[in-house]
N, CA, C and O atoms as a MOPAC input file, in Angstrom:
PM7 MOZYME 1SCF
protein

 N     96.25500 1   117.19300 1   104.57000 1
 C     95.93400 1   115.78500 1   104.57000 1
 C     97.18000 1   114.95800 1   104.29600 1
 O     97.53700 1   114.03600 1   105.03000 1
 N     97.83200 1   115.34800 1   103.17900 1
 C     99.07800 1   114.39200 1   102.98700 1
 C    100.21800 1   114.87400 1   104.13400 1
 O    101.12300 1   114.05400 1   104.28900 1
 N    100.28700 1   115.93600 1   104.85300 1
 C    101.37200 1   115.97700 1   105.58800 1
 C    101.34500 1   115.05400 1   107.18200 1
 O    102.09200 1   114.94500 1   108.15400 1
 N     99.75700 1   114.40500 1   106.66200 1
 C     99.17200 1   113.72500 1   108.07800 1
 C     98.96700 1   112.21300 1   107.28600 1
 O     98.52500 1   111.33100 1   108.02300 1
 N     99.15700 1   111.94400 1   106.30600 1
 C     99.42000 1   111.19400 1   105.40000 1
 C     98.24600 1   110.14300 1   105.45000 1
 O     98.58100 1   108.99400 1   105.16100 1
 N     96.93300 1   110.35300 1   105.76800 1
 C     95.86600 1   109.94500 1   105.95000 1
 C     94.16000 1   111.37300 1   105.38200 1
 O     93.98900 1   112.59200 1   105.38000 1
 N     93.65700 1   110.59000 1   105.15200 1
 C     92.52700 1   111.70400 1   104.38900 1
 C     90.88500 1   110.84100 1   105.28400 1
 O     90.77100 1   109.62200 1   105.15200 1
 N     90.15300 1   111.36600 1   105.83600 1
 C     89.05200 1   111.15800 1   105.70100 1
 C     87.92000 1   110.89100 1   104.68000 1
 O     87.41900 1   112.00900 1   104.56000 1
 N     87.10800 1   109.90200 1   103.73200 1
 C     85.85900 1   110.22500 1   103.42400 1
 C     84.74300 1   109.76000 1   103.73900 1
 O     84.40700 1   108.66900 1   103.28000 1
 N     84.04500 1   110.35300 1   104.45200 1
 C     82.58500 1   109.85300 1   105.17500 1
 C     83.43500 1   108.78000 1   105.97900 1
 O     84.44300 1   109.07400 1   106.62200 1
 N     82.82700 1   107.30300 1   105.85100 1
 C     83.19300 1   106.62900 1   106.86100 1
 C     84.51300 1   105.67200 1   106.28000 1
 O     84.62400 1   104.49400 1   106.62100 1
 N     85.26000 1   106.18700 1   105.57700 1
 C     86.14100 1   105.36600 1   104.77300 1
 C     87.86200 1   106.39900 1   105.04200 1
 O     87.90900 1   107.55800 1   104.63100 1
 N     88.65200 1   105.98800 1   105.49300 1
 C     89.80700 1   106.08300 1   105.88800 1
 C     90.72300 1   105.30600 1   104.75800 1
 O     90.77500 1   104.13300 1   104.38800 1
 N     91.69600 1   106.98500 1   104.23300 1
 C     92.47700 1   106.90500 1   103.39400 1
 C     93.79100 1   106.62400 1   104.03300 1
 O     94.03800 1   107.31600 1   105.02100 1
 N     94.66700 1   105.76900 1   103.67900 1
 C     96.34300 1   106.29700 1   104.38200 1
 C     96.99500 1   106.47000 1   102.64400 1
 O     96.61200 1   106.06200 1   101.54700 1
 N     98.08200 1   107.24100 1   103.09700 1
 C     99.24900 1   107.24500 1   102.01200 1
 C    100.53000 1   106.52800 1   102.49900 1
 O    100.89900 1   106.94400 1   103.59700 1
 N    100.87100 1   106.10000 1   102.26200 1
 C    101.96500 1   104.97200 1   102.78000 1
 C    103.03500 1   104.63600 1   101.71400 1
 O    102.98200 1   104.40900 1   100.50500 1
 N    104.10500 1   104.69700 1   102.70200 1
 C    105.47700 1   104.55000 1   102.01300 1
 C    105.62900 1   102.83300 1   102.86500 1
 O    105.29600 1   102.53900 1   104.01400 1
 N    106.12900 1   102.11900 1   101.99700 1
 C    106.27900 1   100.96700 1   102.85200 1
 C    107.66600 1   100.45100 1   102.89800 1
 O    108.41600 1   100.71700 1   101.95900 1
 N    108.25700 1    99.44300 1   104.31200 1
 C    109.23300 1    99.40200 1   103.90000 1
 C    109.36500 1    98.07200 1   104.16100 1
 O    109.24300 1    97.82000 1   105.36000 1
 N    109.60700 1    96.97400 1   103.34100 1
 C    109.25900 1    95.45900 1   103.45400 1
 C    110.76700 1    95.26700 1   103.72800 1
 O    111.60900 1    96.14800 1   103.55800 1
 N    111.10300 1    93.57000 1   104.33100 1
 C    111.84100 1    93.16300 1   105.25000 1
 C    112.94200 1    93.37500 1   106.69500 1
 O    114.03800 1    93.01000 1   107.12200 1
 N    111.63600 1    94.32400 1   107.08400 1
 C    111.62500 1    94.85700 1   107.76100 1
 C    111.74200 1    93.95900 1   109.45600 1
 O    111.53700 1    92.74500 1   109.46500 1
 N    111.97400 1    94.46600 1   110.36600 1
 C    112.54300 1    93.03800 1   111.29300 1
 C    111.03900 1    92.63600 1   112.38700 1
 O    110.92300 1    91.69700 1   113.17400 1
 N    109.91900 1    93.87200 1   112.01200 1
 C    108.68200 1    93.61900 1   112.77100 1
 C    107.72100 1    94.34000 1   111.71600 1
 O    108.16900 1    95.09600 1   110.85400 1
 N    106.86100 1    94.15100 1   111.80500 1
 C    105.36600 1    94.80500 1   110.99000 1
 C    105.27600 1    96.16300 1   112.29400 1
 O    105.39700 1    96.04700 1   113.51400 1
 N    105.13100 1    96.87700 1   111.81700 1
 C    104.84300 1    98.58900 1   112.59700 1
 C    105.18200 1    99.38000 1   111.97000 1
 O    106.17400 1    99.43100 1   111.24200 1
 N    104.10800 1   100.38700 1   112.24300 1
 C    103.75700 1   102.13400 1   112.12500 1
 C    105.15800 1   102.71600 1   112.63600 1
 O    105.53600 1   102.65400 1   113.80600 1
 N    105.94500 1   103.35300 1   111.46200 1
 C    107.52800 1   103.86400 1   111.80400 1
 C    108.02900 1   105.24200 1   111.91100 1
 O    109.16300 1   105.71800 1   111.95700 1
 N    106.48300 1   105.89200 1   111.94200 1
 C    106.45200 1   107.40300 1   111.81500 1
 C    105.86100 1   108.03700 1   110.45700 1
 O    104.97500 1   107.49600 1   109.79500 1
 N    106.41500 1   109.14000 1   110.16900 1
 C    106.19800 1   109.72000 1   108.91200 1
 C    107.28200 1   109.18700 1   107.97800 1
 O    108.14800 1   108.37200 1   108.29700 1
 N    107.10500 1   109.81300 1   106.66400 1
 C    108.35000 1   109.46500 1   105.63700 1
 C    107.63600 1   110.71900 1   104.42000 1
 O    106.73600 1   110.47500 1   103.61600 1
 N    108.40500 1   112.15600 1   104.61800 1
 C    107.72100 1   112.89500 1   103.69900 1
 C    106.52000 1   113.01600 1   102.97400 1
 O    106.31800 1   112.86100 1   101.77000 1
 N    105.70500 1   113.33500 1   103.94900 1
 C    103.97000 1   113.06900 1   104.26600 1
 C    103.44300 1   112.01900 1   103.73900 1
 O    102.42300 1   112.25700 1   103.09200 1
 N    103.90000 1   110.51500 1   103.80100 1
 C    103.23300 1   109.26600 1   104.10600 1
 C    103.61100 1   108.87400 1   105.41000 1
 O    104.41900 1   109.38300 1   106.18700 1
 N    102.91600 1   107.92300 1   105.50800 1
 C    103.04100 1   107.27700 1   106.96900 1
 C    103.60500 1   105.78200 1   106.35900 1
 O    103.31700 1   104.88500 1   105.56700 1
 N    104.70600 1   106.24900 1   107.41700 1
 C    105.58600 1   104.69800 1   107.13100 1
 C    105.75100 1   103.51400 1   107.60400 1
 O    106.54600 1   103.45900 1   108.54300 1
 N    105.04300 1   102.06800 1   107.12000 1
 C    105.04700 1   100.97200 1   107.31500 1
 C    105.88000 1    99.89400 1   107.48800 1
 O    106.18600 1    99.49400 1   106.36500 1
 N    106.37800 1    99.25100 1   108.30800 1
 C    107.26000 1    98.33100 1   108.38000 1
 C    106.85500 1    96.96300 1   107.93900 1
 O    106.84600 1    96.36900 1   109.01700 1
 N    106.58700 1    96.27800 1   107.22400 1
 C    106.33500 1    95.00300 1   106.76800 1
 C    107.70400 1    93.81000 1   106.71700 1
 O    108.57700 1    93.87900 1   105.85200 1
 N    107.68100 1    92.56000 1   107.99400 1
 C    108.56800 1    91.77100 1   107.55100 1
 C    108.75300 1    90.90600 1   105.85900 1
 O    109.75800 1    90.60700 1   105.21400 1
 N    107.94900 1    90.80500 1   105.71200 1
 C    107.56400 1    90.33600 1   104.00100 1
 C    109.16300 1    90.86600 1   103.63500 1
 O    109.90400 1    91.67200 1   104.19800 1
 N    109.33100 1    89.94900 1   102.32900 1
 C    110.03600 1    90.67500 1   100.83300 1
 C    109.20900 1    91.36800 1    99.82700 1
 O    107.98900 1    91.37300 1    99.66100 1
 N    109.92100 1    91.80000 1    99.35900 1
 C    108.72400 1    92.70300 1    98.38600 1
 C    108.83400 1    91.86600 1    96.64200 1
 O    109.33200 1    92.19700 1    95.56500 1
 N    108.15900 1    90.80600 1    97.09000 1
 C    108.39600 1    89.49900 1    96.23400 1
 C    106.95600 1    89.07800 1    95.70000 1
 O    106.11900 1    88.99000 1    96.59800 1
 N    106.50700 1    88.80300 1    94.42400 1
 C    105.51100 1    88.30500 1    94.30700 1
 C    104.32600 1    88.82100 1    95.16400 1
 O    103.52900 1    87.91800 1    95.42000 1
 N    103.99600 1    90.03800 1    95.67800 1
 C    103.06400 1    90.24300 1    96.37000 1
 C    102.93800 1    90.42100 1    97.96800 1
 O    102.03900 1    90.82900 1    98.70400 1
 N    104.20100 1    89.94900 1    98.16500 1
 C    104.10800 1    89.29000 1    99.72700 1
 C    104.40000 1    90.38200 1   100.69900 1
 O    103.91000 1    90.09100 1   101.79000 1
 N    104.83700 1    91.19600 1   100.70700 1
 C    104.92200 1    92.57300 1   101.20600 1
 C    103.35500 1    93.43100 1   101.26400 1
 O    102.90800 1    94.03500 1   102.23900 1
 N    102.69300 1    93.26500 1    99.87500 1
 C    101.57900 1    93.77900 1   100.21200 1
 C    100.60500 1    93.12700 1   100.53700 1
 O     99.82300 1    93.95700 1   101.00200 1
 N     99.96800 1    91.74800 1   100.60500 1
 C     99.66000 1    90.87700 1   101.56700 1
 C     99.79500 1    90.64800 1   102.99200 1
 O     99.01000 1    90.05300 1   103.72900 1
 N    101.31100 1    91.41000 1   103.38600 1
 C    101.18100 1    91.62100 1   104.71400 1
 C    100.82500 1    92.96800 1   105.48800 1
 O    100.49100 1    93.28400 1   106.63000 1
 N    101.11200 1    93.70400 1   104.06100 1
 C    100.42300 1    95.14600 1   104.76700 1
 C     98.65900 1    94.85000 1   104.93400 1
 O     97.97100 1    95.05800 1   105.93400 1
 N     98.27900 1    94.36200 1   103.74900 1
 C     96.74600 1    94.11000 1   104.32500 1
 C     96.29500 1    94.02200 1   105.23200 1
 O     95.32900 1    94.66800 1   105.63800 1
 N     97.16000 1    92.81100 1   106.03000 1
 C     96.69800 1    91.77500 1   107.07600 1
 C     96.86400 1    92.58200 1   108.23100 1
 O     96.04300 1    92.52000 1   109.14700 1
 N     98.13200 1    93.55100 1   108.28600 1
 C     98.76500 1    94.41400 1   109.08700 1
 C     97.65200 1    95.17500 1   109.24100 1
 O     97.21800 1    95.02500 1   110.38300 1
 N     96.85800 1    96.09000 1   108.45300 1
 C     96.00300 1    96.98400 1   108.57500 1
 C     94.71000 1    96.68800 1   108.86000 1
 O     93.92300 1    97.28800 1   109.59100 1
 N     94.56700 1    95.69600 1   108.20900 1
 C     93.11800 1    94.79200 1   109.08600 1
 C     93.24300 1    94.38800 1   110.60600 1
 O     92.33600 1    94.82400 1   111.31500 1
 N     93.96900 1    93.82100 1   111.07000 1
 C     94.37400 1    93.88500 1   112.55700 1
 C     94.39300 1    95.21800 1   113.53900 1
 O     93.78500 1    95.48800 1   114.57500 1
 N     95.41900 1    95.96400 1   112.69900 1
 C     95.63800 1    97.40400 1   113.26800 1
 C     93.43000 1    98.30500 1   113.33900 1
 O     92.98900 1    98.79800 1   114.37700 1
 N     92.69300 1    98.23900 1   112.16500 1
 C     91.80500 1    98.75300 1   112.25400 1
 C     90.67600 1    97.65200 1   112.70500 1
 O     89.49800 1    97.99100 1   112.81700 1
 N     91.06600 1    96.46400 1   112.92800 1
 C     90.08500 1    95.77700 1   113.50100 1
 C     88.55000 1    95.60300 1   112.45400 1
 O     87.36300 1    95.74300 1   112.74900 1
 N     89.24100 1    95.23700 1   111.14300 1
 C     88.16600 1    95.24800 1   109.85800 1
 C     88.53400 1    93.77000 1   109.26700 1
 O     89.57600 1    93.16100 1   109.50800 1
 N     87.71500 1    93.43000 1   108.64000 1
 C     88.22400 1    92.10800 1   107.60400 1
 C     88.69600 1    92.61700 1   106.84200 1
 O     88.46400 1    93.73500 1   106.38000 1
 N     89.92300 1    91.39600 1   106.41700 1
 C     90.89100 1    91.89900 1   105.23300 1
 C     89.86400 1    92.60700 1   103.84900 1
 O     90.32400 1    93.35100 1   102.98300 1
 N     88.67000 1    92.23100 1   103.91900 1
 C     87.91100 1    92.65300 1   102.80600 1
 C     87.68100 1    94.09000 1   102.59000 1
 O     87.38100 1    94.71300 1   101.57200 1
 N     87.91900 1    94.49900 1   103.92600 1
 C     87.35000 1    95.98100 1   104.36200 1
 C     88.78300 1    97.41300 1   103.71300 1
 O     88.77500 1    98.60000 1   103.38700 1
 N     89.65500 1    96.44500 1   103.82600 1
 C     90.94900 1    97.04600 1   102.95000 1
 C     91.59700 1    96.87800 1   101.96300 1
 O     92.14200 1    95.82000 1   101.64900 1
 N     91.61600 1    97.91700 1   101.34400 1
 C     91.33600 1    97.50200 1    99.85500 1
 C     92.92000 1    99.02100 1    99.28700 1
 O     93.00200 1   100.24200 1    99.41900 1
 N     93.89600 1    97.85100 1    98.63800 1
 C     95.28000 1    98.69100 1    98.07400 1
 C     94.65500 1    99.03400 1    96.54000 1
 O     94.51300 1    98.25900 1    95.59400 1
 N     94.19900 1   101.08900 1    96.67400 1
 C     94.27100 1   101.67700 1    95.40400 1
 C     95.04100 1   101.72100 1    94.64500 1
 O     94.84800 1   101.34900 1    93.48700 1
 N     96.47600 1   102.33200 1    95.21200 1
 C     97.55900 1   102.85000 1    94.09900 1
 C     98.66500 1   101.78700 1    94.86600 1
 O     98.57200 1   101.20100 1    95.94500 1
 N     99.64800 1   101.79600 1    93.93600 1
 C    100.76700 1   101.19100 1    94.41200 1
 C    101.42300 1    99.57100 1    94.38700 1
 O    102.40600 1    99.19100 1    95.02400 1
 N    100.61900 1    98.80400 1    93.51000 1
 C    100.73400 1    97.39300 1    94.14900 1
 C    102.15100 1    97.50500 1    93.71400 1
 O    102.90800 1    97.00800 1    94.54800 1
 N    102.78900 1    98.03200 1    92.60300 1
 C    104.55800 1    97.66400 1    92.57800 1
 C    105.31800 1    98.70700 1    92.72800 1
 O    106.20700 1    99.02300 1    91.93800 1
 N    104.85600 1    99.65300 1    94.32600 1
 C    105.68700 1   100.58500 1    94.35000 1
 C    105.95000 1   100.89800 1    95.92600 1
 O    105.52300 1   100.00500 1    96.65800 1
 N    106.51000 1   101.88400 1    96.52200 1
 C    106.79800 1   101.36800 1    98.22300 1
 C    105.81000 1   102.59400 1    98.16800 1
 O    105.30600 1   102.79000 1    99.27400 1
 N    105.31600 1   103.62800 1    97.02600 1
 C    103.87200 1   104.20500 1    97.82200 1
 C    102.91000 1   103.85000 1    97.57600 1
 O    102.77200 1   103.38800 1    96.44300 1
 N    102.25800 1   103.86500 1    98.08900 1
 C    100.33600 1   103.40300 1    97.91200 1
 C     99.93500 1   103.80000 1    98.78300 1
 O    100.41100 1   104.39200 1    99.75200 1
 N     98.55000 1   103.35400 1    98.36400 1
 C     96.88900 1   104.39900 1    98.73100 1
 C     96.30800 1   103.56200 1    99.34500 1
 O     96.12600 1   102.91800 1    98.31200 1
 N     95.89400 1   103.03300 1    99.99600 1
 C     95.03100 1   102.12600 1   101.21100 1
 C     93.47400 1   102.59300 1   101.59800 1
 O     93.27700 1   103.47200 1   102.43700 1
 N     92.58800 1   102.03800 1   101.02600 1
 C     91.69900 1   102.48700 1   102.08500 1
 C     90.72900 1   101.18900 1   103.18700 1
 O     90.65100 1    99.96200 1   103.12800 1
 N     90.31400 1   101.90300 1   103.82500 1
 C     89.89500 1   101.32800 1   105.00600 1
 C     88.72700 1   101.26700 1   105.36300 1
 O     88.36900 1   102.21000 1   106.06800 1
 N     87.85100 1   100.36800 1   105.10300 1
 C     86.17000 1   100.88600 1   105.27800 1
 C     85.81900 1   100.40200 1   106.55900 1
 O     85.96000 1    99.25000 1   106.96800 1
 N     85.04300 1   102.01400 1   107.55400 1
 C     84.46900 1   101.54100 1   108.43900 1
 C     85.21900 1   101.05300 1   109.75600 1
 O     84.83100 1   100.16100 1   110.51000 1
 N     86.50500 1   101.90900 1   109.89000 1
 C     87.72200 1   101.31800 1   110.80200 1
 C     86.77300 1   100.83900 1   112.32500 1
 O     85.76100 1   101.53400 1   112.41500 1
 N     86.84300 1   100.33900 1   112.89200 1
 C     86.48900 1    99.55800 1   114.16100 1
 C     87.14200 1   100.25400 1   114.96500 1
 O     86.59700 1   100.83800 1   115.90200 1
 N     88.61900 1   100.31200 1   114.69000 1
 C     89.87500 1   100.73800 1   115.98400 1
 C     90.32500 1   101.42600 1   115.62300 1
 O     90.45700 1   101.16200 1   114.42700 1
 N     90.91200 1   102.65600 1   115.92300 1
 C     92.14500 1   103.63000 1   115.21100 1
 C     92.97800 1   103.82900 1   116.29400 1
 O     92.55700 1   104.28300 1   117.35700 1
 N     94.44900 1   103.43600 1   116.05000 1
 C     95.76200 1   103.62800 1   116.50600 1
 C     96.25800 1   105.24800 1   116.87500 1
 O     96.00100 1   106.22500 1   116.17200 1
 N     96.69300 1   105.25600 1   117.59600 1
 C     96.96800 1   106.90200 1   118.07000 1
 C     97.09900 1   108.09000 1   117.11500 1
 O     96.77400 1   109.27800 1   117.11500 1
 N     97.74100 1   107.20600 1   116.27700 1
 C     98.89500 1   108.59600 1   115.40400 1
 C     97.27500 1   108.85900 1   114.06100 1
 O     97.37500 1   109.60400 1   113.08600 1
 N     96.15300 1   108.16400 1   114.35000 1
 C     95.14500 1   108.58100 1   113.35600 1
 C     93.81600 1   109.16900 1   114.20200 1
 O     93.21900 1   108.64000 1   115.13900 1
 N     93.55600 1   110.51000 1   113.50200 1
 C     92.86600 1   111.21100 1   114.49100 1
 C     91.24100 1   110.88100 1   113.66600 1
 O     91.20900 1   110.52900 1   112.48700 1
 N     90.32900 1   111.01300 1   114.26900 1
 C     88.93800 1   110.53700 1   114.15800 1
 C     88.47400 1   111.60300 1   113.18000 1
 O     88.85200 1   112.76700 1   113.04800 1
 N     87.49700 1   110.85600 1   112.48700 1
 C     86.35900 1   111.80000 1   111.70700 1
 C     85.95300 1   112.85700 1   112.12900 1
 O     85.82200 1   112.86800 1   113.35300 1
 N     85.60700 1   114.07200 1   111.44300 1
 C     84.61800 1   114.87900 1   111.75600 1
 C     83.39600 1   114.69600 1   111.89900 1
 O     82.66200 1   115.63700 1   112.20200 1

């Protein structure tokens, strides 16, 4: 699971994420030693980095920002994301069982 840096439960989609704020576009940048690595233009200032990962991942899964919700990490470049109920999933995330 972490070397795919995403976990399944029931209908709720985990990522592990390394993030990397001021960054020159918001995008999915590959792996980063089994997280999946985020590009956020934000600074990692007052919040604003992870405010845009939200928004980033609500778009990307096609959920309201409500639907994503940051577990671990708010002052660190890893965190835990989850995702309720994704709508859309992007290539590099493979579907439920």
């Amino acid at each position: 699971m972490r070397d795919h840096g995403f976990q399944w439960r029931d209908n709720s989609l985990t990522l592990h994420i390394y993030i990397q704020p001021n960054a020159s576009k918001n995008a999915f940048a590959g792996l980063h030693d089994g997280y999946l690595k985020i590009s956020v233009k934000a600074p990692p200032l007052e919040g604003k980095a992870n405010e845009q990962l939200v928004q980033f991942m609500s778009n990307l899964f096609s959920v309201p920002k409500s639907a994503v919700r940051l577990q671990q990490g708010t002052r660190s470049r890893h965190k835990k994301v989850a995702i309720d109920n994704p709508r859309r999933l992007p290539d590099w995330i493979t579907p439920a069982r």
